[in-house]
One Martini backbone bead per residue (centre of mass of N, CA, C, O) as a GRO file, in nm:
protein
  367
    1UNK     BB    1  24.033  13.030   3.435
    2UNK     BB    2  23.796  12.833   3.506
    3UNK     BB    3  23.993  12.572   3.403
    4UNK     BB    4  24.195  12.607   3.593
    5UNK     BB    5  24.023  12.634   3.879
    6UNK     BB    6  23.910  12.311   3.840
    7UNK     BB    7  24.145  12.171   3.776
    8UNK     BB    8  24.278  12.211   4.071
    9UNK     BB    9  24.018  12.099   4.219
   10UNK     BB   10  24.071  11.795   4.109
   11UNK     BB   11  24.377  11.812   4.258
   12UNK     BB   12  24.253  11.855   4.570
   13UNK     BB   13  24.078  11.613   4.565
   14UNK     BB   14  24.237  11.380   4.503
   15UNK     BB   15  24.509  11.393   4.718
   16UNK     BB   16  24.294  11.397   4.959
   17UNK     BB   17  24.140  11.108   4.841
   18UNK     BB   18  24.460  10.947   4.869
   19UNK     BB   19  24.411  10.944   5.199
   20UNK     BB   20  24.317  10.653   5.293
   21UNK     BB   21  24.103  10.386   5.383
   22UNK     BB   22  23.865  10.140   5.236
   23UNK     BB   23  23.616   9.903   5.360
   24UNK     BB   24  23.258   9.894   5.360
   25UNK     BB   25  23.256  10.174   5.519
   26UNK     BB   26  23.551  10.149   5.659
   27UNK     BB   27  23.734  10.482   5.710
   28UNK     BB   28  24.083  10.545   5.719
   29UNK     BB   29  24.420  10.710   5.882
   30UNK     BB   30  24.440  10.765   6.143
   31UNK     BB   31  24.594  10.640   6.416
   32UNK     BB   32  24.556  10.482   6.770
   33UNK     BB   33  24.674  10.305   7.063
   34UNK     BB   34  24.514  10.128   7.315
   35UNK     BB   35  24.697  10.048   7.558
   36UNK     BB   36  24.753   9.919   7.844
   37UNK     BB   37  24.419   9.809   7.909
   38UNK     BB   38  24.348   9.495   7.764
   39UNK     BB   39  24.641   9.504   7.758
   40UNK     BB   40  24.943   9.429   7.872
   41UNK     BB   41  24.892   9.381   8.179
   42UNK     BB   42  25.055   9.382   8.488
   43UNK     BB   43  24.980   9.038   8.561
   44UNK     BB   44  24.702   9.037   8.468
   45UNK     BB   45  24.520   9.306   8.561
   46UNK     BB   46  24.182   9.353   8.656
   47UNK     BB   47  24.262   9.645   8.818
   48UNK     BB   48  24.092   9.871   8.658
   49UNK     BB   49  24.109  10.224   8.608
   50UNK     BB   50  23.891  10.449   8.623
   51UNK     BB   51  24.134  10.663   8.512
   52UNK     BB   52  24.280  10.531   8.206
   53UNK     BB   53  24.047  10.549   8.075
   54UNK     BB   54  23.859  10.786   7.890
   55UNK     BB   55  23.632  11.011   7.740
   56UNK     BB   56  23.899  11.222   7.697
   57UNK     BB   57  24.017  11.090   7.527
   58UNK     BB   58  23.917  11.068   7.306
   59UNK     BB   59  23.836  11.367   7.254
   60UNK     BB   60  24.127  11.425   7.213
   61UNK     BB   61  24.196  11.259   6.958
   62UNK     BB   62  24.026  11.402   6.774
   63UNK     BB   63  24.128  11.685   6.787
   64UNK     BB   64  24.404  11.599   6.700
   65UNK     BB   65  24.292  11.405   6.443
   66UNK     BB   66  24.232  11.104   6.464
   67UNK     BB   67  24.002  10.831   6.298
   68UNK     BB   68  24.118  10.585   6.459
   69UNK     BB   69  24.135  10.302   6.685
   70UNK     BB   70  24.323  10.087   6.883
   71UNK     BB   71  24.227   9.759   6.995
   72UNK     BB   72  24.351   9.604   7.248
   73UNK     BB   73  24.261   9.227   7.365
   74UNK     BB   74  24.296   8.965   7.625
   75UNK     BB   75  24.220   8.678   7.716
   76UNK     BB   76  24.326   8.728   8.017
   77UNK     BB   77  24.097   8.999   8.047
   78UNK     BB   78  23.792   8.880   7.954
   79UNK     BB   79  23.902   8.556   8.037
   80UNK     BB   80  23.873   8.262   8.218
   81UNK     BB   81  24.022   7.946   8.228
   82UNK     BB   82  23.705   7.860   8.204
   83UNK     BB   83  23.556   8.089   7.963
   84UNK     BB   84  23.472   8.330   8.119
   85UNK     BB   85  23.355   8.604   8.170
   86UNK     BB   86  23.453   8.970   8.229
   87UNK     BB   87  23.207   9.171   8.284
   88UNK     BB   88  23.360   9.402   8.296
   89UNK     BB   89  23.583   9.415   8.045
   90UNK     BB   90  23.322   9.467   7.858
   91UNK     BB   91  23.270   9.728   8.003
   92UNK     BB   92  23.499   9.866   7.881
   93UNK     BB   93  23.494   9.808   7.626
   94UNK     BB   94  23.210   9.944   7.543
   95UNK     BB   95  23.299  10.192   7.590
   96UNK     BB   96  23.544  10.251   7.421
   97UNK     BB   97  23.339  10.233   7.152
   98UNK     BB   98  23.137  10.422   7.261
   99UNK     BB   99  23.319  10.647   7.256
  100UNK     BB  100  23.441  10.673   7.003
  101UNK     BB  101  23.190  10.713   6.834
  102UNK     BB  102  23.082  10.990   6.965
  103UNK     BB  103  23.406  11.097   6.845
  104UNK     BB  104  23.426  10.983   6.554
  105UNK     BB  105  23.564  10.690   6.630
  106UNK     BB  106  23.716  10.433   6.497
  107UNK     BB  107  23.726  10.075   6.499
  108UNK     BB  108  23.998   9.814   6.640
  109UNK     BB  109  23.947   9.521   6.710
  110UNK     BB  110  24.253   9.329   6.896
  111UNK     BB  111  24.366   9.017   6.906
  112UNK     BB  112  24.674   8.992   7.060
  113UNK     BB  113  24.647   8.781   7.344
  114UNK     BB  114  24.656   8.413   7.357
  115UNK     BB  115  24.689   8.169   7.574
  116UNK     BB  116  24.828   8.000   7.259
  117UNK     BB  117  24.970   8.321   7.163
  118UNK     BB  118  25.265   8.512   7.206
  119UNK     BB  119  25.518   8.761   7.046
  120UNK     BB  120  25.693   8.737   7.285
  121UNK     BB  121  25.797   8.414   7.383
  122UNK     BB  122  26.062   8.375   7.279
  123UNK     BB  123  26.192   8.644   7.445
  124UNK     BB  124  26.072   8.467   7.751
  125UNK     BB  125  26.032   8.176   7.774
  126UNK     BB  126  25.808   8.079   7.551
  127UNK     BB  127  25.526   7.917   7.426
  128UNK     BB  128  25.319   7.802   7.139
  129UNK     BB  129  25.034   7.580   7.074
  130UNK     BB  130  24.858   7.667   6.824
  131UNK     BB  131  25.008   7.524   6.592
  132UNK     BB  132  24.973   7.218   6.744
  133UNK     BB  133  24.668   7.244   6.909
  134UNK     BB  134  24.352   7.163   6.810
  135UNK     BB  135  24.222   7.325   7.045
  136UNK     BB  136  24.342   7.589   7.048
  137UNK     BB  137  24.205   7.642   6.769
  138UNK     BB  138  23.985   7.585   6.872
  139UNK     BB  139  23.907   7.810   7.102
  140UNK     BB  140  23.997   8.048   6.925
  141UNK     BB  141  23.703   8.037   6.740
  142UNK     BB  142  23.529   8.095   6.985
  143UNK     BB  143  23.650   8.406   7.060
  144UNK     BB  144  23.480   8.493   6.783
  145UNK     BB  145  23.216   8.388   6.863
  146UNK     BB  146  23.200   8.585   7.160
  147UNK     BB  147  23.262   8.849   7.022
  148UNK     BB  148  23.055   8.871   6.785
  149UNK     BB  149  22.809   8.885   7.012
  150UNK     BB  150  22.915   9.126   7.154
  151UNK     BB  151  22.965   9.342   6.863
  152UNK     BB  152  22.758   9.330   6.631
  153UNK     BB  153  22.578   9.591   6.703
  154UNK     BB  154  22.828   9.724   6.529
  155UNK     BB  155  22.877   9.963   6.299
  156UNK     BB  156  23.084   9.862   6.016
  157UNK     BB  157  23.150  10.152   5.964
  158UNK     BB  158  23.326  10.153   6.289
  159UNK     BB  159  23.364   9.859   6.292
  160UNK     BB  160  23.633   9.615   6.365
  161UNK     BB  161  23.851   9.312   6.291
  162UNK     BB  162  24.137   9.166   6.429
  163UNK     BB  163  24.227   8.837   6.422
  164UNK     BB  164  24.533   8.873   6.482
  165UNK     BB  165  24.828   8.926   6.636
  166UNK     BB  166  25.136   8.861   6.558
  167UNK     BB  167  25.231   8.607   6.428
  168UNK     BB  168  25.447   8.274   6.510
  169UNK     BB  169  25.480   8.076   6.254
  170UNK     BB  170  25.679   7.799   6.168
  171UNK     BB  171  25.467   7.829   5.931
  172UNK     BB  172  25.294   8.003   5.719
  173UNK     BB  173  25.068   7.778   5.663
  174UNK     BB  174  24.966   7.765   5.936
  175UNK     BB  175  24.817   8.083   5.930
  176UNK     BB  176  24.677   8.046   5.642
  177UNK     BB  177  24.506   7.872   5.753
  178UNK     BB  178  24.386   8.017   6.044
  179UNK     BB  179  24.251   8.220   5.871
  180UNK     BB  180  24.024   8.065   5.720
  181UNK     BB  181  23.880   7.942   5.985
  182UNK     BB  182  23.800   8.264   6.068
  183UNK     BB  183  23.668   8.364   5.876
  184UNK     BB  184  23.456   8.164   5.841
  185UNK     BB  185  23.357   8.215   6.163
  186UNK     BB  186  23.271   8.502   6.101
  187UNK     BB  187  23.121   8.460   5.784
  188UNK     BB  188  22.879   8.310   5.980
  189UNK     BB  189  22.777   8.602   6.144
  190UNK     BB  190  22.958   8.808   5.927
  191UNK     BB  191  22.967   8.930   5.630
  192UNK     BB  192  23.053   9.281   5.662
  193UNK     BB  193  23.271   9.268   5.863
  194UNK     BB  194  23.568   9.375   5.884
  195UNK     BB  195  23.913   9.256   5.802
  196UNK     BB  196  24.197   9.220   5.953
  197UNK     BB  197  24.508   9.114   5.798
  198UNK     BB  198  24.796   8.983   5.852
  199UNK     BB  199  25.151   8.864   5.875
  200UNK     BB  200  25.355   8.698   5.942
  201UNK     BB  201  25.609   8.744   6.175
  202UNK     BB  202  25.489   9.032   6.280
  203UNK     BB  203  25.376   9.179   6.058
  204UNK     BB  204  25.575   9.191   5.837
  205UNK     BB  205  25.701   9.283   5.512
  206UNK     BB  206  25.870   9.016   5.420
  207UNK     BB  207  25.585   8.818   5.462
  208UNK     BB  208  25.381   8.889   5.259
  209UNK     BB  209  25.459   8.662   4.987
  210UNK     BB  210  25.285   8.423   5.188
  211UNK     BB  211  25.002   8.576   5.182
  212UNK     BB  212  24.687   8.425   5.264
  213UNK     BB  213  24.345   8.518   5.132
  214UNK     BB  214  24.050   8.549   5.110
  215UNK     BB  215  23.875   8.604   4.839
  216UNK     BB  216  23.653   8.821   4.714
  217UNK     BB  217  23.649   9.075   4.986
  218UNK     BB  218  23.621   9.377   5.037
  219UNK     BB  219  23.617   9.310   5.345
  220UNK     BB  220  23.961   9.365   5.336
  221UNK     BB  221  24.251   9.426   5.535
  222UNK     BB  222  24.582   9.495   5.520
  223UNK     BB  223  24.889   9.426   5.786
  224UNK     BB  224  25.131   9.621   5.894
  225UNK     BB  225  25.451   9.649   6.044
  226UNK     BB  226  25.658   9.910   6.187
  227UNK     BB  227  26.031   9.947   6.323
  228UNK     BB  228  26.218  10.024   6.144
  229UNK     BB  229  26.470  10.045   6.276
  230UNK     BB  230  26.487   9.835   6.565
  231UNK     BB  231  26.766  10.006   6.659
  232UNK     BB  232  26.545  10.265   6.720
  233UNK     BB  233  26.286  10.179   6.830
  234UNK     BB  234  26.400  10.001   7.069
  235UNK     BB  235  26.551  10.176   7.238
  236UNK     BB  236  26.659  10.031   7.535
  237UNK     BB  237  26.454   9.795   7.551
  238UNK     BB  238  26.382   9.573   7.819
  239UNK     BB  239  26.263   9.336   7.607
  240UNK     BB  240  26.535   9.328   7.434
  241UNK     BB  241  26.866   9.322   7.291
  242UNK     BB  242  26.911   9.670   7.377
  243UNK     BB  243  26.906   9.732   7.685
  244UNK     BB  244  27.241   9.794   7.729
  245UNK     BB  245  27.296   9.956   7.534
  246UNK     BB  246  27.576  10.240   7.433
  247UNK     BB  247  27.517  10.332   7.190
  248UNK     BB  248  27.435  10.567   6.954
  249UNK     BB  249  27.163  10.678   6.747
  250UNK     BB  250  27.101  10.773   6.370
  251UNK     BB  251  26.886  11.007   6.219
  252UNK     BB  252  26.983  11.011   5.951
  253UNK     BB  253  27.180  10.748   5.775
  254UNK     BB  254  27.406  10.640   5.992
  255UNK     BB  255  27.308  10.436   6.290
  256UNK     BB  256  27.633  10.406   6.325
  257UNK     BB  257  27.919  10.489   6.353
  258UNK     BB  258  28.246  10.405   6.321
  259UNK     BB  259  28.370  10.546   6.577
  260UNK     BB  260  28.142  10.366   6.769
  261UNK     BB  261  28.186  10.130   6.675
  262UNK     BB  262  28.529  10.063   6.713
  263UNK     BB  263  28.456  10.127   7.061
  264UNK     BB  264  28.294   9.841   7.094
  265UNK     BB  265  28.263   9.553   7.219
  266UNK     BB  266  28.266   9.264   7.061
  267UNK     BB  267  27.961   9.219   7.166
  268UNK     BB  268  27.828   9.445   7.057
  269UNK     BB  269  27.921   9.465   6.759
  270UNK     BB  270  27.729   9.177   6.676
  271UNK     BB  271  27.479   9.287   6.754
  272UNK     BB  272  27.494   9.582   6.519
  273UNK     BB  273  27.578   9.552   6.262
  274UNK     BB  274  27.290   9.469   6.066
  275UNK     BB  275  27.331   9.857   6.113
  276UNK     BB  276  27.566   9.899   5.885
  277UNK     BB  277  27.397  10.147   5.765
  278UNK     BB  278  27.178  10.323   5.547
  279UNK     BB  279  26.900  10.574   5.644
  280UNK     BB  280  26.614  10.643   5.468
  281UNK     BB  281  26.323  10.712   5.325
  282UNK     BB  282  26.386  10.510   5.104
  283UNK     BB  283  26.480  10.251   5.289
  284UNK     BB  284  26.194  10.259   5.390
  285UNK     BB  285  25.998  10.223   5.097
  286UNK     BB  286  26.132   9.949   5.011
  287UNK     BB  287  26.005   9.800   5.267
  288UNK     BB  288  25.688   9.882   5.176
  289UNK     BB  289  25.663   9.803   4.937
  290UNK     BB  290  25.642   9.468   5.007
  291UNK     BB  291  25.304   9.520   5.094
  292UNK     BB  292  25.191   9.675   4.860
  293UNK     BB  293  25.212   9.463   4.625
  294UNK     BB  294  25.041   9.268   4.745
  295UNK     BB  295  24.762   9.433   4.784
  296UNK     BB  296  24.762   9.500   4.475
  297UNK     BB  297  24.748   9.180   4.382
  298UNK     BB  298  24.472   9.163   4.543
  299UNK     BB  299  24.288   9.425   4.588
  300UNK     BB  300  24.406   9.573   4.871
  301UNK     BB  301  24.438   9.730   5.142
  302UNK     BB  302  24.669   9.942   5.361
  303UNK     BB  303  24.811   9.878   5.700
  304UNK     BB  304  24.923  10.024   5.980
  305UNK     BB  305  24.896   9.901   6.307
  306UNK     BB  306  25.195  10.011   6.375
  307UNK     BB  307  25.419  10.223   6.505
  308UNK     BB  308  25.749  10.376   6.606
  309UNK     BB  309  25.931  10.541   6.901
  310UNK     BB  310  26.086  10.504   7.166
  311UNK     BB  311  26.111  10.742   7.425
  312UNK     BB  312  26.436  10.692   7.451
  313UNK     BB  313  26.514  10.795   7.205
  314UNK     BB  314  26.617  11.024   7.015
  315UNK     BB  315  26.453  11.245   6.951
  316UNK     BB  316  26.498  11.415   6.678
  317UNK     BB  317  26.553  11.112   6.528
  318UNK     BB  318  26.281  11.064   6.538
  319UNK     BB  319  26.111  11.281   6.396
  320UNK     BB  320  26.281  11.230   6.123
  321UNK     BB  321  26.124  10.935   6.107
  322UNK     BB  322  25.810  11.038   6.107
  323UNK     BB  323  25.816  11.203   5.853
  324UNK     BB  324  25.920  10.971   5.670
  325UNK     BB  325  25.682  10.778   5.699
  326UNK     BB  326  25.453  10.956   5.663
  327UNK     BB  327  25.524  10.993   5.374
  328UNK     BB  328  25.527  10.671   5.260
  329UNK     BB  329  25.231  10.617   5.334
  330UNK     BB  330  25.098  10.834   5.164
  331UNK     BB  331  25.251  10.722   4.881
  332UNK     BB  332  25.083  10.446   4.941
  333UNK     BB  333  24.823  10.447   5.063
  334UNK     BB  334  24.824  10.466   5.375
  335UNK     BB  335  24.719  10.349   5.651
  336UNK     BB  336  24.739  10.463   6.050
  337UNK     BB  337  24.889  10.326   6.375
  338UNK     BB  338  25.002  10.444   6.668
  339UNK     BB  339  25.270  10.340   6.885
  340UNK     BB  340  25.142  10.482   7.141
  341UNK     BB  341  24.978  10.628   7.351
  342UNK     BB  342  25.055  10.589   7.705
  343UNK     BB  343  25.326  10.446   7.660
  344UNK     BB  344  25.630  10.423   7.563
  345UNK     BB  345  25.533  10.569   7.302
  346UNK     BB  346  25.407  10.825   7.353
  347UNK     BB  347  25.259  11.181   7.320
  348UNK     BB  348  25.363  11.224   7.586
  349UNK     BB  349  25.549  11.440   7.784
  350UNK     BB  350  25.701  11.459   8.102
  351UNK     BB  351  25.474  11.726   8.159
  352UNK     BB  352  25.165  11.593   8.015
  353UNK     BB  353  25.205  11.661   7.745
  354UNK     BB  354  25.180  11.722   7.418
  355UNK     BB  355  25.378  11.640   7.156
  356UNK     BB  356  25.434  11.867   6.910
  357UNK     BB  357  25.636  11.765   6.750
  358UNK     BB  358  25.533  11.470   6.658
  359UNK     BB  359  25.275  11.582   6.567
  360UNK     BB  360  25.382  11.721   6.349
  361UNK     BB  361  25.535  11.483   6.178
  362UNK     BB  362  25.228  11.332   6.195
  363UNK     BB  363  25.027  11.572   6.038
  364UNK     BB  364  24.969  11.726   6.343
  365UNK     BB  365  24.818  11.891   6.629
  366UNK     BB  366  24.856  12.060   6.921
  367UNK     BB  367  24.660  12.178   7.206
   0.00000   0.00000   0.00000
């Protein structure tokens, strides 16, 4: 019997301690983004409300379970044009920083978007010179270097580094240069210091494979971004191609019947065709074993540093898909980061309570 209960013992120490990653004592497990708060404010508006997040969200985030948050962060919130820092917004940032430690929750600081390249300028009708232009990519490196100033004196075990968000290079190798590039101008500043790295074109699990990061540094998180399929994730977001869409999507199964394919006019037909198949989370892991296959053979931690469903898609079919990604995650020892607390994705019904639903799916309680 003592034996009996040893071995349960073991086996249920192992699978607690299979669910999360650490890289250098910067242990993560579920995570949530505090989006356009420094980040992709309407209009890069510098009048943050001090009433936008506070204190409370932290306290609120810890309780509901969650143990490190993503902060992403803007070149135009942080810095004007001139190069000169707003020194308001660096202290919106070391606030949130400084609350999110309070209530023991880690920080992963996100170069989201910064002057010479936004992740989503192709389909906005801009252009990113940081590819093309050498100044531009000194000046990226700038960005690094009085970031690492101002945030070096918080313990390694608690802050993060993510050195760009979604990178949209025309050339893969042009990203995987500029990596090494900014890993050096940081590893000149903080040895120890965890650094999040995704892939190239949108940190997706297809370009995996293309991604080359500093060797022997285990102080490096590969991370990707997951939405697929995106004709749910995205359901008639108004910045993508899906805005006007009239058909409903069903998760598991397909995501689109035929007699609703057959029923819609031509332009639309060309639009979802390649969402005609079935999805489930077998699908879902298909999907993301292809980034995880890459960080274990780096021999590094893998990361989903994105993932959501737009709150207008039907929520049923959002929850079963939240509970699935999340059961794939677990399976693949990832850590996770939902997009995101207060916006489009929100955690919140619109009676602005925490959604419970939600909570449940992805094995949190709402109080």
């Amino acid at each position: 019997m003592k034996k009996t209960f040893l071995f349960l013992l073991m086996n249920l120490c192992f699978v607690l301690g299979s669910f999360g990653i650490e890289a250098g004592g910067f242990s993560i497990h579920r995570g949530i983004n505090i989006s356009h708060w420094l980040s992709q404010r309407p209009d890069n508006n510098l009048a943050i409300d001090e009433k936008q997040i506070t204190e409370k969200d932290f306290k609120l985030l810890a309780e509901l379970g969650f143990d490190h948050v993503r902060i992403p962060i803007d070149e135009m919130i942080l810095w004007n044009e001139s190069g000169e820092k707003y020194e308001k917004s660096f202290q919106f940032l070391h606030k949130g920083i400084q609350w999110a430690i309070k209530h023991k929750l880690r920080v992963v600081v996100d170069l989201h978007i910064i002057r010479a390249h936004y992740f989503n300028a192709g389909m906005e009708g801009g252009t990113n010179t940081l590819w093309t232009d050498a100044k531009a990519q000194t000046h990226f490196l700038s960005l690094w270097e009085e970031l690492s100033a101002e945030l070096n004196g918080y313990d390694t075990h608690m802050l993060a580094y993510e050195i760009m968000n979604e990178p949209t290079a025309p050339d893969h190798e042009d990203w995987n240069k500029l990596i090494q590039r900014a890993y050096d101008q940081i590893r000149s500043l903080e040895k120890k210091r965890v650094l999040v790295i995704g892939s190239n074109l949108w940190q997706g699990v297809g370009t995996f494979q293309y991604l080359k990061v500093p060797a022997n540094d285990p102080n490096i998180i590969l991370s990707c971004h997951f939405y697929e399929p995106f004709i749910l994730s995205h359901y008639k977001a108004s910045w993508t191609e899906f805005k006007d869409i009239t058909v409903p999507v069903h998760y598991p199964g397909y995501l689109i019947t035929k007699e609703d394919y057959e029923a819609l006019p031509e332009a639309e037909q060309k639009q979802v065709a390649r969402w005609l198949k079935e999805w489930d989370k077998s699908t879902l892991h298909g999907y993301l074993i292809q980034a995880k296959k890459k960080a274990d053979e780096l021999g590094l931690n893998l990361y989903c540093g994105e993932f959501g469903i737009y709150r207008v898609a039907p929520r049923a079919d959002a929850y079963r898909w939240y509970k699935d990604v999340i059961e794939v995650f677990d399976e693949l020892n990832m850590a996770w980061c939902h997009w995101d607390y207060k916006g489009g994705y929100t955690i919140f019904n619109e009676d602005g309570k925490v959604d419970s639903e939600l909570m449940k799916a992805i094995g949190l309680q709402a109080h």
